[in-house]
Coordinates of C-alpha atoms in Angstrom, one line a residue:
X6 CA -22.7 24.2 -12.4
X7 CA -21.5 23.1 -15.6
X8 CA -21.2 26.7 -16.6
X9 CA -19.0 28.1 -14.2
X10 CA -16.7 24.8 -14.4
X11 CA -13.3 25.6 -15.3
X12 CA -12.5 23.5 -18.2
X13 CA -10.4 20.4 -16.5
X14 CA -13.2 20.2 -14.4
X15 CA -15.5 18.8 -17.5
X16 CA -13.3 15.6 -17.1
X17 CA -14.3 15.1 -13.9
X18 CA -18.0 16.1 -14.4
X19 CA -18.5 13.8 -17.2
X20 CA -17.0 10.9 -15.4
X21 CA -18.9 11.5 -12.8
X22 CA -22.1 11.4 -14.5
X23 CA -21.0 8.2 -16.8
X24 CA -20.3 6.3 -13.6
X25 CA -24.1 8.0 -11.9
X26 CA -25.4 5.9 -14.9
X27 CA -24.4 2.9 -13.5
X28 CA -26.2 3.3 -10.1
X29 CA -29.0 0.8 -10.6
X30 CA -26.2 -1.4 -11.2
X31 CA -24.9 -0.8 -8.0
X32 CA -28.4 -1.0 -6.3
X33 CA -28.8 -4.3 -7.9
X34 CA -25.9 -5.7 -6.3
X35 CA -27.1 -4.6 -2.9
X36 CA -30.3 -5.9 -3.2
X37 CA -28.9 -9.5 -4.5
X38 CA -26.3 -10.1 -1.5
X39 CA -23.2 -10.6 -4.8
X40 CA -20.6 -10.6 -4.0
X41 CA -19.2 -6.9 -3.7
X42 CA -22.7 -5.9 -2.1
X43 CA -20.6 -3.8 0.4
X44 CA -18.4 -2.0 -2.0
X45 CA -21.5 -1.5 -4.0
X46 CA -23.3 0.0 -0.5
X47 CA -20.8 2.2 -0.2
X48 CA -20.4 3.4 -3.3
X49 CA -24.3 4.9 -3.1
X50 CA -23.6 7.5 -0.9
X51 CA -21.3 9.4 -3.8
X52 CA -24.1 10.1 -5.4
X53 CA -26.9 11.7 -3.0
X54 CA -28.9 13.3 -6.1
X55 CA -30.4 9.6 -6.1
X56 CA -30.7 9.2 -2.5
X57 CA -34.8 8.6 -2.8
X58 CA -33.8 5.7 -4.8
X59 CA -31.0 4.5 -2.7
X60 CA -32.3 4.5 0.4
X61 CA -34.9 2.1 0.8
X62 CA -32.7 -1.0 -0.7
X63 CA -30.2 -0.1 1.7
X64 CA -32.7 -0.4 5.0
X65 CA -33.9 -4.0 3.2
X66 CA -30.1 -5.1 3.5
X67 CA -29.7 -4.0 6.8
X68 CA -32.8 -5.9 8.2
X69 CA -30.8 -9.0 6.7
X70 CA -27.2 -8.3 7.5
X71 CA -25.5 -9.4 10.7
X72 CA -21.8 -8.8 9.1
X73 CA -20.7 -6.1 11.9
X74 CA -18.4 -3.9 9.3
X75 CA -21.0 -3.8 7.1
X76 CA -23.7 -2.9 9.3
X77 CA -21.3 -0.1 10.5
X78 CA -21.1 0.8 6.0
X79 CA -25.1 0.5 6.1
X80 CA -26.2 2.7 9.0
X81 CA -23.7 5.7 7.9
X82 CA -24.5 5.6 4.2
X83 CA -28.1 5.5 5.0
X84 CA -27.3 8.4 7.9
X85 CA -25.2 10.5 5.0
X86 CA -27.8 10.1 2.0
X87 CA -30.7 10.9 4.6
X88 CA -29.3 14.1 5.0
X89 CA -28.8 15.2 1.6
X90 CA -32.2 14.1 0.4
X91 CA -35.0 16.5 -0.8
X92 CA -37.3 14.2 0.7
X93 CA -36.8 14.1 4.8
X94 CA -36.0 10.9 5.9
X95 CA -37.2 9.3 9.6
X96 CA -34.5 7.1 10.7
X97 CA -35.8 6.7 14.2
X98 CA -36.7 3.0 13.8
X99 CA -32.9 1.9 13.4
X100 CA -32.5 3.1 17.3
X101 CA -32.4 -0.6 18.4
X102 CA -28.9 -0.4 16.2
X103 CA -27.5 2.1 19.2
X104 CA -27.2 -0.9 21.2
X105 CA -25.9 -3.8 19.1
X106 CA -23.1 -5.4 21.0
X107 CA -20.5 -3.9 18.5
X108 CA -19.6 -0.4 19.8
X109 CA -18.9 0.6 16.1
X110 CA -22.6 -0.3 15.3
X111 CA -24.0 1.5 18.2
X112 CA -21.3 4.8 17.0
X113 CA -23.0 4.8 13.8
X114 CA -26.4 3.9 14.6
X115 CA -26.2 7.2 17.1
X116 CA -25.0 9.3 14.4
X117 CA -28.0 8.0 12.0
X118 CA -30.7 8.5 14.6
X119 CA -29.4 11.5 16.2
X120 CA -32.1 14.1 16.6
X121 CA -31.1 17.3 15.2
X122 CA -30.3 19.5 17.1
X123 CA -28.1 16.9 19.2
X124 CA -29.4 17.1 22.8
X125 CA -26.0 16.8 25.6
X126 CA -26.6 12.8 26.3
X127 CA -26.0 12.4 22.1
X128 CA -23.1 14.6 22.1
X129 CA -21.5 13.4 25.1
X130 CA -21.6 9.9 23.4
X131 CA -20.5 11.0 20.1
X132 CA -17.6 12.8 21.8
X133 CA -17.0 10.1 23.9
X134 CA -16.0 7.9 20.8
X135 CA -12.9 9.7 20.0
X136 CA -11.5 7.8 23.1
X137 CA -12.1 4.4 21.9
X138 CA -9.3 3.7 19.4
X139 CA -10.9 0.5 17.7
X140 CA -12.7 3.0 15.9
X141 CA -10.6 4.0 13.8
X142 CA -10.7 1.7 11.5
X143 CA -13.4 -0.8 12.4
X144 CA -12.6 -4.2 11.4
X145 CA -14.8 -5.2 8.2
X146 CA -16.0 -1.6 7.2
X147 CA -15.1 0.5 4.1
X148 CA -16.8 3.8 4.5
X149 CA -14.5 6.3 3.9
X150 CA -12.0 3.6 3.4
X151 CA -12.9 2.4 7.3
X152 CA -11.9 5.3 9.1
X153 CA -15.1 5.8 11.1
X154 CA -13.1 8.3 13.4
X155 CA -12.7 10.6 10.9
X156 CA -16.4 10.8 9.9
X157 CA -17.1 11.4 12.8
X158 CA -14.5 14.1 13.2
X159 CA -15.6 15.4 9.5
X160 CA -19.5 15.4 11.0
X161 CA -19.4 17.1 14.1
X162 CA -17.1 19.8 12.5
X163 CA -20.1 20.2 10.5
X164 CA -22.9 20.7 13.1
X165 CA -25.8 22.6 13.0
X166 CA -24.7 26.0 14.8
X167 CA -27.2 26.1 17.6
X168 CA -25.0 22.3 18.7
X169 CA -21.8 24.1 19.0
X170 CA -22.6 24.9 22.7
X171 CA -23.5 20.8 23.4
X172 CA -20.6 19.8 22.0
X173 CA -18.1 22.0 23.1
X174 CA -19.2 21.3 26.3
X175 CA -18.6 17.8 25.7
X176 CA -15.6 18.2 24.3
X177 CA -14.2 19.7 27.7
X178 CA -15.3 16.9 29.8
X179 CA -13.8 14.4 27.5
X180 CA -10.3 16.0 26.7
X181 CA -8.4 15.6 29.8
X182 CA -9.1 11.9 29.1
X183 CA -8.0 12.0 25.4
X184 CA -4.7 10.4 24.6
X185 CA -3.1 9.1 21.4
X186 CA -5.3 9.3 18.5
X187 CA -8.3 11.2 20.8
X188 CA -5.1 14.4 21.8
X189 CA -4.4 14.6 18.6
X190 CA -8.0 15.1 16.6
X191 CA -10.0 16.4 19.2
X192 CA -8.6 19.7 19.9
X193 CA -9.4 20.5 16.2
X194 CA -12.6 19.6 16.4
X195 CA -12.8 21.5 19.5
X196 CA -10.8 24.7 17.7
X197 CA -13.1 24.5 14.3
X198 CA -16.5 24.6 16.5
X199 CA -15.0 27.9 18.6
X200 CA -13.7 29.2 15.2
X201 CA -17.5 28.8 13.8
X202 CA -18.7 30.5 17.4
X203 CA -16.4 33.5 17.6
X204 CA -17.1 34.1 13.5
X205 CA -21.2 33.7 14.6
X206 CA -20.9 36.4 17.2
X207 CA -22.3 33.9 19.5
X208 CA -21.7 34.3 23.2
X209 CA -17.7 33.3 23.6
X210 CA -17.2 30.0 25.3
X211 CA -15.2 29.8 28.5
X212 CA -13.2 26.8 28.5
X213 CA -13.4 25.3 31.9

């Protein structure tokens, strides 16, 4: 990597690796409840080469946190970091999460414990989020500086390509419904995924 970096990328390398160095730091902080604990959370999820290390303090703070945002921080930086792991990670015990009385909670505890490929009831849910405009920045979380929307907008671009059917056809049954925020994101999400079809020479999709 280092070799084919251009040479103001080195800058960014090495300050990337001099703040890497500091992760137990950062772990430490989690695991003690100090004060920054969910900046500190957060900030775990930059570096998924240590995810093996990462992950199991992060599932001990969630069995202790009841702070709504920061269970929101928790379940996505656990859901991110479990998919860039060498080792495969079972999330499937945090289900219970999927119906925690916060909706943001249950968003992000469905995208943790998704099964992969999505099957239409997660999709449809997932979709379905994009209509519910308290997600957009859900009070008390900083992942991705709180825009859990977006994630989710960034994720579902990102799908395996054997979900592009699934979703796309939960994307039609939700956008007649979409307004505001929803009209404006959706129909990109729903344009990458037939943009990824069409380039797959998969079978076209008939919008409905």
């Amino acid at each position: 990597m280092r070799a084919e970096a251009m040479p103001q990328d080195w800058v960014h390398l090495d300050c990337y690796d001099a703040v890497q160095e500091g992760v137990p730091a950062l772990r430490r902080l989690v695991t003690d409840n100090q004060e920054g604990a969910q900046i500190a959370a957060y900030s775990l999820a930059f570096f998924p080469e240590q995810a093996e290390g990462s992950i199991a303090i992060l599932l001990q703070q969630l069995y202790r946190t009841h702070a709504e945002g920061y269970l929101v921080d928790l379940l996505l930086v656990l859901e991110f970091l479990a998919s860039q792991a060498v080792t495969a990670y079972d999330l499937s015990d945090l289900v219970a999460y999927r119906l925690h009385d916060a909706y943001a909670v249950g968003i992000a505890a469905t995208l943790a414990t998704a099964a992969r490929p999505l099957d239409a009831r997660d999709a449809e849910t997932l979709v379905a989020a994009f209509l519910e405009e308290q997600l957009i920045y859900p009070e008390g979380s900083c992942f991705n500086e709180g825009r859990l929307l977006l994630y989710l907008q960034w994720w579902l671009m990102r799908c395996q390509p054997e979900e592009i059917p699934v979703l796309l056809q939960a994307i039609t049954q939700v956008l007649p419904k979409a307004a505001g925020w929803s009209l404006s994101h959706l129909p990109h999400v729903l344009l990458c995924l037939l943009q990824r079809s069409n380039a797959a020479r998969q079978t076209p999709f008939q919008l409905g």
